[in-house]
Amino acid sequence: TFRKFLNEQGTLDQYSLILFVASSSQRLADLRLVCQFATEKSIPLFYIHSVGLYSHFSVQLPDAFPIVDTHPDPASTQDLRLLEPWPELTAFMEAKTVDLDALSDHDHGHVPYLLLLLRFLEDWKKLHGGEPPKDYKEKKEFKSLIESKARTGNAEGGEENFDEAAASVLKSLNKPSIPSGLKAIFDELETRSVYPDAANFWLIALAIMMFHVSFKCLPLSGGLPDMKAQSHDYIQLQNLYKTKARQDIDEVTKRIRANEEILKKPVPVAPQEIEAFCKGAAFVKLIKGQDLLVTVKTVDHNRISPMAQMLQDAYSYSLLPVYIAFLAYDAMYEEYNSTFTTESSTPLEGEEPSLEFLSSKAEAIISDVLAASSGGEAGDSDFRLETMKRVEPVLQELIRADGAELHNISALTGGMVAQEVIKVITKQYIPIDNTCVFDGIASKTEVFRI
């Protein structure tokens, strides 16, 4: 039996990921066993189901699934540290802008915009009690100040570096804060003990948190945007940021090595791993995995009540009705297959799969979902009927297909699954969390957390 197969010593222990492809002959009990096994072993699990013109797949990740290399938009990764410049950066700014008005048009038009921002920030602070521009109004005033300093009587009729400085005011002059993704990790560390056999991720995250407590900021990423500047100035500026980033990495590394000594960790964390985390610290992501939704009845109401909220939007184009239809389809075949004996393929008793049988299961699921959001009440009968109208076309297609897959729908679904599998295995980019539904009739895909 499937249970015996799973219980055999080491049957699936060698695998780092499980793909469970649904069929009409499966039993939900088998899926529950795999879910339980994947949870106990912290192995990612994919459940894939394709019938006719519809398909869906769900991902069950371990309770805490961290991703460091999320590949954020390069424009969003720039940490210029303009409100808290370090001494070397300030000294470079002073040297390049000490007599800005006396510079030639060529030199004036090639001062890196970061240095212009720092220069005019110093001037602003002298007139505002040492405080930088705080709100939108003050930043608009600061932007106007920069624009007023640009030369317009030159051959170009303006200066690109001043335009760059003015354009970056709103996004560059913000005090450093902890992004939500990293804050979730710090919150997790408050309740999680770091042991010698803990994943390197948690040891680095702890050191990053200690770094933030000490310096009130995250390690500098070291990246620098393109800008109008002379090559030697840009290279020197680039080296300043890279040097500072390296110093921050060294600070984090010192904390990691101290913690390794306390924990007596046998294998030290690789420097490359520390560097990658430090550079992307602001964009790390912690996905809180949860078990697959195999059946609605056995799930906490707090988990399925959001489904009711989505259903209650009468004008919604959500694909949630497709997902409900698949839940009903699984429930129907679970009941149908349970009527078989172990020796024979002939059902003992029970209803044959049919549209009426499937509809009854869908109605029961919708009632359970609505009850979860209304304190146990079954919900408005008119709304249940309206929801069933949105589910019925999907039910008809599932019955028409009779469990058969269409090659183009399954191929497309397989491609999406492959993409998510690569994300999970490499821990790069952010995988879906946690269910994806595809409507082959409308050529539409939707992802939601259930």
Tab-separated table of C-alpha atoms in Angstrom:
chain	number	residue	atom	x	y	z
A	1	THR	CA	0.000	0.000	0.000
A	2	PHE	CA	0.994	3.620	-0.334
A	3	ARG	CA	1.272	3.985	3.450
A	4	LYS	CA	3.630	1.008	3.586
A	5	PHE	CA	5.683	2.498	0.743
A	6	LEU	CA	6.086	5.773	2.654
A	7	ASN	CA	6.901	4.047	5.922
A	8	GLU	CA	9.711	2.014	4.433
A	9	GLN	CA	12.955	3.292	5.910
A	10	GLY	CA	14.497	6.011	3.736
A	11	THR	CA	12.032	5.699	0.844
A	12	LEU	CA	11.837	9.444	0.207
A	13	ASP	CA	14.544	10.704	2.557
A	14	GLN	CA	17.020	10.981	-0.303
A	15	TYR	CA	14.878	13.516	-2.169
A	16	SER	CA	14.930	17.287	-1.700
A	17	LEU	CA	11.574	17.891	-3.406
A	18	ILE	CA	8.356	15.918	-4.027
A	19	LEU	CA	5.983	16.235	-6.985
A	20	PHE	CA	2.549	14.705	-6.427
A	21	VAL	CA	0.495	14.539	-9.639
A	22	ALA	CA	-3.222	13.942	-9.115
A	23	SER	CA	-5.239	11.242	-10.850
A	24	SER	CA	-8.857	10.120	-10.594
A	25	SER	CA	-7.716	6.863	-8.947
A	26	GLN	CA	-5.914	8.577	-6.084
A	27	ARG	CA	-7.153	8.755	-2.521
A	28	LEU	CA	-6.918	11.982	-0.581
A	29	ALA	CA	-5.595	9.892	2.285
A	30	ASP	CA	-2.484	9.291	0.176
A	31	LEU	CA	-2.050	13.023	-0.384
A	32	ARG	CA	-2.459	13.662	3.330
A	33	LEU	CA	0.255	11.114	4.078
A	34	VAL	CA	2.638	12.817	1.654
A	35	CYS	CA	1.802	16.230	3.125
A	36	GLN	CA	2.516	14.936	6.616
A	37	PHE	CA	5.784	13.336	5.489
A	38	ALA	CA	6.896	16.532	3.711
A	39	THR	CA	6.068	18.594	6.796
A	40	GLU	CA	8.008	16.300	9.132
A	41	LYS	CA	11.051	16.212	6.831
A	42	SER	CA	10.814	19.908	5.785
A	43	ILE	CA	10.743	18.888	2.128
A	44	PRO	CA	8.977	21.167	-0.403
A	45	LEU	CA	5.931	19.477	-1.961
A	46	PHE	CA	4.097	20.309	-5.198
A	47	TYR	CA	0.563	19.051	-5.806
A	48	ILE	CA	-0.423	19.254	-9.501
A	49	HIS	CA	-3.847	18.618	-11.004
A	50	SER	CA	-4.857	19.056	-14.648
A	51	VAL	CA	-8.264	18.067	-16.022
A	52	GLY	CA	-9.644	19.194	-19.354
A	53	LEU	CA	-9.240	22.917	-19.903
A	54	TYR	CA	-8.403	23.695	-16.282
A	55	SER	CA	-5.442	23.059	-14.017
A	56	HIS	CA	-3.973	24.127	-10.708
A	57	PHE	CA	-0.936	23.440	-8.586
A	58	SER	CA	-0.158	24.149	-4.965
A	59	VAL	CA	3.161	24.430	-3.160
A	60	GLN	CA	3.756	23.270	0.396
A	61	LEU	CA	6.969	24.785	1.698
A	62	PRO	CA	8.646	24.178	5.077
A	63	ASP	CA	7.425	26.236	8.019
A	64	ALA	CA	10.220	28.788	7.485
A	65	PHE	CA	11.552	28.998	3.929
A	66	PRO	CA	14.083	31.841	3.559
A	67	ILE	CA	15.246	33.268	0.229
A	68	VAL	CA	18.273	35.553	0.019
A	69	ASP	CA	18.691	36.031	-3.732
A	70	THR	CA	15.268	37.463	-4.587
A	71	HIS	CA	16.529	39.367	-7.666
A	72	PRO	CA	14.893	42.722	-6.879
A	73	ASP	CA	14.639	45.572	-9.354
A	74	PRO	CA	18.188	47.014	-9.605
A	75	ALA	CA	16.795	50.541	-9.192
A	76	SER	CA	15.408	49.594	-5.787
A	77	THR	CA	18.647	48.135	-4.428
A	78	GLN	CA	20.579	51.395	-4.274
A	79	ASP	CA	21.439	52.387	-0.728
A	80	LEU	CA	23.337	55.661	-1.096
A	81	ARG	CA	23.459	56.515	2.631
A	82	LEU	CA	23.144	60.252	1.901
A	83	LEU	CA	21.560	61.141	5.245
A	84	GLU	CA	24.258	59.254	7.154
A	85	PRO	CA	27.453	59.675	5.066
A	86	TRP	CA	30.642	58.168	6.396
A	87	PRO	CA	33.775	60.366	6.819
A	88	GLU	CA	35.514	59.285	3.598
A	89	LEU	CA	32.442	60.105	1.491
A	90	THR	CA	32.063	63.498	3.181
A	91	ALA	CA	35.732	64.288	2.607
A	92	PHE	CA	35.436	63.401	-1.095
A	93	MET	CA	32.377	65.646	-1.409
A	94	GLU	CA	34.194	68.559	0.261
A	95	ALA	CA	37.153	68.174	-2.073
A	96	LYS	CA	34.998	68.166	-5.212
A	97	THR	CA	32.544	70.920	-4.246
A	98	VAL	CA	34.660	73.239	-2.098
A	99	ASP	CA	34.268	76.073	-4.625
A	100	LEU	CA	31.423	74.943	-6.846
A	101	ASP	CA	30.678	78.365	-8.350
A	102	ALA	CA	34.280	78.798	-9.527
A	103	LEU	CA	34.313	75.576	-11.586
A	104	SER	CA	34.342	75.721	-15.361
A	105	ASP	CA	31.135	74.828	-17.190
A	106	HIS	CA	32.589	71.420	-18.094
A	107	ASP	CA	33.617	70.557	-14.530
A	108	HIS	CA	30.435	72.047	-13.052
A	109	GLY	CA	28.321	69.890	-15.362
A	110	HIS	CA	30.221	66.715	-14.428
A	111	VAL	CA	30.108	66.807	-10.618
A	112	PRO	CA	28.430	63.482	-9.668
A	113	TYR	CA	24.896	64.148	-8.543
A	114	LEU	CA	25.486	62.289	-5.247
A	115	LEU	CA	28.072	64.884	-4.310
A	116	LEU	CA	25.700	67.694	-5.313
A	117	LEU	CA	23.035	66.249	-3.023
A	118	LEU	CA	25.500	66.002	-0.149
A	119	ARG	CA	26.761	69.546	-0.775
A	120	PHE	CA	23.315	71.109	-0.820
A	121	LEU	CA	22.216	68.996	2.128
A	122	GLU	CA	24.973	70.610	4.166
A	123	ASP	CA	23.766	74.044	3.074
A	124	TRP	CA	20.161	73.130	3.900
A	125	LYS	CA	21.039	71.843	7.371
A	126	LYS	CA	22.775	75.123	8.240
A	127	LEU	CA	19.473	76.929	7.710
A	128	HIS	CA	17.213	74.293	9.319
A	129	GLY	CA	18.784	73.481	12.647
A	130	GLY	CA	20.928	70.649	11.327
A	131	GLU	CA	17.912	68.718	10.043
A	132	PRO	CA	17.540	67.357	6.484
A	133	PRO	CA	14.319	67.798	4.467
A	134	LYS	CA	11.701	65.710	6.258
A	135	ASP	CA	8.326	65.857	4.568
A	136	TYR	CA	7.159	66.196	0.981
A	137	LYS	CA	6.897	69.986	1.176
A	138	GLU	CA	10.475	70.400	2.398
A	139	LYS	CA	11.781	67.960	-0.189
A	140	LYS	CA	10.054	69.953	-2.913
A	141	GLU	CA	11.758	73.082	-1.590
A	142	PHE	CA	15.099	71.269	-1.528
A	143	LYS	CA	14.528	70.099	-5.100
A	144	SER	CA	13.856	73.696	-6.173
A	145	LEU	CA	17.075	74.753	-4.447
A	146	ILE	CA	19.067	72.252	-6.510
A	147	GLU	CA	17.381	73.298	-9.742
A	148	SER	CA	18.158	76.958	-9.033
A	149	LYS	CA	21.872	76.161	-8.794
A	150	ALA	CA	22.095	74.661	-12.289
A	151	ARG	CA	23.715	76.717	-15.030
A	152	THR	CA	21.518	77.421	-18.044
A	153	GLY	CA	23.762	79.776	-19.968
A	154	ASN	CA	26.079	77.015	-21.180
A	155	ALA	CA	26.140	75.429	-24.630
A	156	GLU	CA	23.764	72.635	-23.550
A	157	GLY	CA	21.237	75.036	-22.044
A	158	GLY	CA	21.224	73.076	-18.775
A	159	GLU	CA	23.111	70.463	-16.744
A	160	GLU	CA	22.222	66.768	-16.681
A	161	ASN	CA	23.905	66.130	-13.353
A	162	PHE	CA	21.697	68.726	-11.645
A	163	ASP	CA	18.645	67.190	-13.313
A	164	GLU	CA	19.694	63.794	-11.890
A	165	ALA	CA	20.146	65.290	-8.432
A	166	ALA	CA	16.729	66.949	-8.494
A	167	ALA	CA	15.036	63.788	-9.775
A	168	SER	CA	16.495	61.641	-6.980
A	169	VAL	CA	15.494	63.862	-4.041
A	170	LEU	CA	12.251	62.093	-3.183
A	171	LYS	CA	13.656	58.563	-3.332
A	172	SER	CA	17.173	59.140	-2.002
A	173	LEU	CA	16.580	61.344	1.040
A	174	ASN	CA	14.834	58.834	3.282
A	175	LYS	CA	16.003	57.569	6.631
A	176	PRO	CA	16.979	53.892	6.572
A	177	SER	CA	14.307	51.511	7.826
A	178	ILE	CA	13.922	47.759	8.126
A	179	PRO	CA	11.988	46.393	5.116
A	180	SER	CA	8.988	44.193	5.896
A	181	GLY	CA	10.673	41.026	4.613
A	182	LEU	CA	13.694	41.463	6.862
A	183	LYS	CA	11.543	42.531	9.786
A	184	ALA	CA	9.655	39.228	9.516
A	185	ILE	CA	12.996	37.436	9.801
A	186	PHE	CA	14.052	39.508	12.803
A	187	ASP	CA	10.696	38.757	14.433
A	188	GLU	CA	11.255	35.058	13.764
A	189	LEU	CA	14.672	35.283	15.425
A	190	GLU	CA	13.008	36.663	18.563
A	191	THR	CA	11.279	33.299	19.017
A	192	ARG	CA	13.813	30.983	17.383
A	193	SER	CA	16.933	29.634	19.086
A	194	VAL	CA	20.013	29.353	16.877
A	195	TYR	CA	21.678	25.969	17.438
A	196	PRO	CA	25.044	24.666	16.168
A	197	ASP	CA	23.238	22.665	13.469
A	198	ALA	CA	21.011	25.575	12.413
A	199	ALA	CA	21.082	26.625	8.766
A	200	ASN	CA	23.685	29.254	7.917
A	201	PHE	CA	20.872	31.604	6.966
A	202	TRP	CA	19.806	32.014	10.591
A	203	LEU	CA	23.342	32.569	11.812
A	204	ILE	CA	23.879	35.334	9.246
A	205	ALA	CA	20.452	36.836	9.949
A	206	LEU	CA	21.310	37.002	13.658
A	207	ALA	CA	24.573	38.814	12.857
A	208	ILE	CA	22.726	41.242	10.566
A	209	MET	CA	20.282	41.974	13.380
A	210	MET	CA	23.183	42.608	15.772
A	211	PHE	CA	24.766	44.887	13.159
A	212	HIS	CA	21.529	46.854	12.895
A	213	VAL	CA	21.311	47.227	16.668
A	214	SER	CA	24.858	48.620	16.719
A	215	PHE	CA	24.764	50.931	13.689
A	216	LYS	CA	21.011	51.620	13.201
A	217	CYS	CA	21.268	50.654	9.537
A	218	LEU	CA	21.812	47.631	7.319
A	219	PRO	CA	25.125	46.703	5.690
A	220	LEU	CA	25.785	48.872	2.641
A	221	SER	CA	25.157	47.004	-0.612
A	222	GLY	CA	27.948	48.859	-2.411
A	223	GLY	CA	26.005	49.383	-5.627
A	224	LEU	CA	26.091	52.712	-7.412
A	225	PRO	CA	23.718	53.976	-10.128
A	226	ASP	CA	24.880	55.378	-13.448
A	227	MET	CA	25.334	59.139	-13.487
A	228	LYS	CA	26.812	62.033	-15.418
A	229	ALA	CA	30.407	62.258	-14.188
A	230	GLN	CA	33.997	62.161	-15.319
A	231	SER	CA	35.370	58.629	-15.356
A	232	HIS	CA	38.002	59.136	-12.666
A	233	ASP	CA	35.458	60.748	-10.307
A	234	TYR	CA	32.945	57.965	-10.823
A	235	ILE	CA	35.582	55.269	-10.254
A	236	GLN	CA	36.753	56.964	-7.077
A	237	LEU	CA	33.161	57.254	-5.874
A	238	GLN	CA	32.536	53.628	-6.755
A	239	ASN	CA	35.608	52.558	-4.777
A	240	LEU	CA	34.383	54.506	-1.742
A	241	TYR	CA	31.085	52.614	-1.761
A	242	LYS	CA	32.745	49.252	-2.345
A	243	THR	CA	35.220	49.846	0.468
A	244	LYS	CA	32.441	50.817	2.864
A	245	ALA	CA	30.419	47.753	1.847
A	246	ARG	CA	33.457	45.563	2.533
A	247	GLN	CA	33.889	47.152	5.968
A	248	ASP	CA	30.243	46.416	6.788
A	249	ILE	CA	30.636	42.794	5.637
A	250	ASP	CA	33.681	42.501	7.902
A	251	GLU	CA	31.615	43.780	10.838
A	252	VAL	CA	28.924	41.191	10.154
A	253	THR	CA	31.545	38.469	9.721
A	254	LYS	CA	33.099	39.293	13.096
A	255	ARG	CA	29.728	38.765	14.763
A	256	ILE	CA	29.190	35.502	12.910
A	257	ARG	CA	32.587	34.127	13.909
A	258	ALA	CA	31.975	35.110	17.545
A	259	ASN	CA	28.617	33.311	17.507
A	260	GLU	CA	30.186	30.268	15.822
A	261	GLU	CA	32.709	30.070	18.630
A	262	ILE	CA	29.985	30.278	21.266
A	263	LEU	CA	27.872	27.641	19.507
A	264	LYS	CA	30.930	25.507	18.679
A	265	LYS	CA	29.703	25.261	15.100
A	266	PRO	CA	31.910	22.683	13.347
A	267	VAL	CA	31.811	24.204	9.838
A	268	PRO	CA	32.108	28.004	9.519
A	269	VAL	CA	29.829	29.974	7.234
A	270	ALA	CA	31.456	30.611	3.851
A	271	PRO	CA	32.501	34.249	3.197
A	272	GLN	CA	30.674	34.203	-0.151
A	273	GLU	CA	27.423	33.339	1.635
A	274	ILE	CA	27.892	36.188	4.101
A	275	GLU	CA	28.644	38.658	1.319
A	276	ALA	CA	25.575	37.646	-0.706
A	277	PHE	CA	23.316	38.068	2.338
A	278	CYS	CA	24.799	41.464	3.237
A	279	LYS	CA	24.388	42.820	-0.278
A	280	GLY	CA	20.764	41.724	-0.472
A	281	ALA	CA	19.806	42.091	3.195
A	282	ALA	CA	17.056	44.610	2.442
A	283	PHE	CA	15.330	42.204	0.066
A	284	VAL	CA	15.516	38.798	1.729
A	285	LYS	CA	12.187	37.027	1.997
A	286	LEU	CA	10.865	34.553	4.548
A	287	ILE	CA	7.931	32.469	3.332
A	288	LYS	CA	5.891	30.887	6.106
A	289	GLY	CA	4.879	27.591	4.573
A	290	GLN	CA	1.680	25.771	5.490
A	291	ASP	CA	0.153	22.402	4.678
A	292	LEU	CA	-1.775	21.937	1.466
A	293	LEU	CA	-5.506	22.548	1.613
A	294	VAL	CA	-6.664	18.977	1.013
A	295	THR	CA	-10.185	19.461	2.337
A	296	VAL	CA	-12.038	22.455	3.735
A	297	LYS	CA	-13.669	20.739	6.716
A	298	THR	CA	-10.420	19.906	8.525
A	299	VAL	CA	-8.895	23.370	8.140
A	300	ASP	CA	-8.895	26.203	10.663
A	301	HIS	CA	-11.627	28.767	9.908
A	302	ASN	CA	-9.090	31.600	9.968
A	303	ARG	CA	-7.406	30.051	6.954
A	304	ILE	CA	-10.427	29.600	4.693
A	305	SER	CA	-12.431	32.686	5.676
A	306	PRO	CA	-10.457	34.864	3.176
A	307	MET	CA	-11.825	32.574	0.456
A	308	ALA	CA	-15.316	33.722	1.404
A	309	GLN	CA	-14.264	37.354	1.088
A	310	MET	CA	-13.034	36.709	-2.456
A	311	LEU	CA	-16.224	34.868	-3.347
A	312	GLN	CA	-18.416	37.639	-1.999
A	313	ASP	CA	-17.236	40.035	-4.686
A	314	ALA	CA	-20.055	39.421	-7.187
A	315	TYR	CA	-18.181	41.234	-9.924
A	316	SER	CA	-14.890	39.503	-9.295
A	317	TYR	CA	-13.113	37.738	-12.105
A	318	SER	CA	-11.241	35.621	-9.583
A	319	LEU	CA	-10.400	32.038	-10.509
A	320	LEU	CA	-11.250	30.885	-6.997
A	321	PRO	CA	-14.378	29.079	-8.317
A	322	VAL	CA	-12.021	26.937	-10.428
A	323	TYR	CA	-10.090	25.994	-7.317
A	324	ILE	CA	-13.306	25.156	-5.448
A	325	ALA	CA	-14.338	22.945	-8.372
A	326	PHE	CA	-11.063	21.024	-8.086
A	327	LEU	CA	-11.546	20.603	-4.335
A	328	ALA	CA	-15.000	19.203	-5.067
A	329	TYR	CA	-13.561	16.944	-7.779
A	330	ASP	CA	-11.016	15.513	-5.341
A	331	ALA	CA	-13.702	15.046	-2.689
A	332	MET	CA	-15.981	13.259	-5.155
A	333	TYR	CA	-13.325	10.775	-6.210
A	334	GLU	CA	-12.208	10.317	-2.619
A	335	GLU	CA	-15.721	9.150	-1.752
A	336	TYR	CA	-16.082	7.137	-4.973
A	337	ASN	CA	-12.729	5.362	-4.622
A	338	SER	CA	-13.418	4.548	-0.985
A	339	THR	CA	-16.232	2.238	-2.136
A	340	PHE	CA	-13.748	-0.118	-3.802
A	341	THR	CA	-12.515	-3.247	-2.101
A	342	THR	CA	-8.791	-3.904	-1.949
A	343	GLU	CA	-9.157	-7.087	-4.029
A	344	SER	CA	-11.536	-5.870	-6.701
A	345	SER	CA	-11.928	-2.853	-8.952
A	346	THR	CA	-15.713	-3.066	-8.645
A	347	PRO	CA	-17.364	-0.515	-6.363
A	348	LEU	CA	-19.286	-2.048	-3.481
A	349	GLU	CA	-21.861	0.731	-3.340
A	350	GLY	CA	-22.077	4.469	-3.720
A	351	GLU	CA	-22.733	7.021	-6.364
A	352	GLU	CA	-21.002	7.004	-9.757
A	353	PRO	CA	-19.081	10.201	-10.637
A	354	SER	CA	-21.564	12.584	-12.249
A	355	LEU	CA	-22.317	16.275	-12.523
A	356	GLU	CA	-24.959	15.980	-9.795
A	357	PHE	CA	-22.558	14.166	-7.481
A	358	LEU	CA	-19.829	16.742	-8.155
A	359	SER	CA	-22.235	19.665	-7.680
A	360	SER	CA	-23.287	18.345	-4.278
A	361	LYS	CA	-19.642	18.317	-3.177
A	362	ALA	CA	-19.098	21.856	-4.492
A	363	GLU	CA	-22.196	23.107	-2.661
A	364	ALA	CA	-20.962	21.551	0.571
A	365	ILE	CA	-17.535	23.229	0.182
A	366	ILE	CA	-19.099	26.628	-0.556
A	367	SER	CA	-21.323	26.287	2.531
A	368	ASP	CA	-18.302	25.403	4.671
A	369	VAL	CA	-16.339	28.391	3.328
A	370	LEU	CA	-19.197	30.794	3.961
A	371	ALA	CA	-19.768	29.332	7.419
A	372	ALA	CA	-16.111	29.936	8.258
A	373	SER	CA	-16.556	33.664	7.654
A	374	SER	CA	-19.899	34.026	9.386
A	375	GLY	CA	-19.347	32.323	12.712
A	376	GLY	CA	-20.742	28.948	11.727
A	377	GLU	CA	-23.771	30.156	9.774
A	378	ALA	CA	-24.227	28.722	6.307
A	379	GLY	CA	-24.469	32.168	4.759
A	380	ASP	CA	-27.031	33.776	2.493
A	381	SER	CA	-28.808	31.212	0.297
A	382	ASP	CA	-29.018	33.605	-2.674
A	383	PHE	CA	-25.294	34.183	-2.505
A	384	ARG	CA	-24.615	30.436	-2.375
A	385	LEU	CA	-26.688	30.006	-5.521
A	386	GLU	CA	-24.856	32.867	-7.232
A	387	THR	CA	-21.521	31.308	-6.333
A	388	MET	CA	-22.634	27.931	-7.650
A	389	LYS	CA	-23.469	29.570	-10.972
A	390	ARG	CA	-19.834	30.627	-11.233
A	391	VAL	CA	-18.586	27.170	-10.266
A	392	GLU	CA	-20.941	25.076	-12.443
A	393	PRO	CA	-19.257	25.744	-15.844
A	394	VAL	CA	-16.005	24.447	-14.356
A	395	LEU	CA	-17.746	21.393	-12.911
A	396	GLN	CA	-19.243	20.644	-16.324
A	397	GLU	CA	-15.825	20.776	-17.947
A	398	LEU	CA	-14.276	18.497	-15.305
A	399	ILE	CA	-17.045	15.926	-15.814
A	400	ARG	CA	-16.839	16.239	-19.602
A	401	ALA	CA	-13.085	15.588	-19.550
A	402	ASP	CA	-13.626	12.567	-17.272
A	403	GLY	CA	-10.193	12.907	-15.682
A	404	ALA	CA	-8.369	13.290	-18.997
A	405	GLU	CA	-5.601	15.850	-19.458
A	406	LEU	CA	-5.235	18.013	-22.560
A	407	HIS	CA	-1.672	18.049	-23.803
A	408	ASN	CA	-1.489	21.833	-24.274
A	409	ILE	CA	-2.971	22.641	-20.836
A	410	SER	CA	-0.745	20.125	-19.070
A	411	ALA	CA	2.321	21.287	-21.001
A	412	LEU	CA	1.724	24.897	-19.998
A	413	THR	CA	1.035	23.888	-16.400
A	414	GLY	CA	4.168	21.753	-16.373
A	415	GLY	CA	6.183	24.738	-17.563
A	416	MET	CA	4.873	26.899	-14.737
A	417	VAL	CA	5.581	24.138	-12.218
A	418	ALA	CA	9.115	23.714	-13.586
A	419	GLN	CA	9.723	27.427	-13.148
A	420	GLU	CA	8.582	27.291	-9.516
A	421	VAL	CA	10.591	24.130	-8.857
A	422	ILE	CA	13.756	25.896	-10.040
A	423	LYS	CA	13.006	28.802	-7.690
A	424	VAL	CA	12.528	26.448	-4.739
A	425	ILE	CA	15.617	24.322	-5.434
A	426	THR	CA	17.978	27.244	-6.116
A	427	LYS	CA	16.299	29.541	-3.557
A	428	GLN	CA	16.408	32.336	-6.109
A	429	TYR	CA	13.478	34.576	-6.953
A	430	ILE	CA	10.280	34.284	-4.897
A	431	PRO	CA	8.097	31.215	-5.545
A	432	ILE	CA	4.322	31.408	-5.518
A	433	ASP	CA	2.648	31.355	-2.125
A	434	ASN	CA	0.906	29.003	-2.359
A	435	THR	CA	-1.694	28.133	-5.055
A	436	CYS	CA	-1.814	28.831	-8.789
A	437	VAL	CA	-4.913	28.242	-10.926
A	438	PHE	CA	-5.023	28.260	-14.742
A	439	ASP	CA	-8.153	28.760	-16.821
A	440	GLY	CA	-7.451	27.437	-20.314
A	441	ILE	CA	-10.695	28.862	-21.694
A	442	ALA	CA	-9.998	32.445	-20.645
A	443	SER	CA	-6.183	31.993	-20.855
A	444	LYS	CA	-5.905	33.454	-17.382
A	445	THR	CA	-3.761	32.583	-14.383
A	446	GLU	CA	-4.177	33.647	-10.773
A	447	VAL	CA	-2.139	33.062	-7.632
A	448	PHE	CA	-3.525	33.215	-4.116
A	449	ARG	CA	-2.516	32.115	-0.629
A	450	ILE	CA	-4.921	29.606	0.868
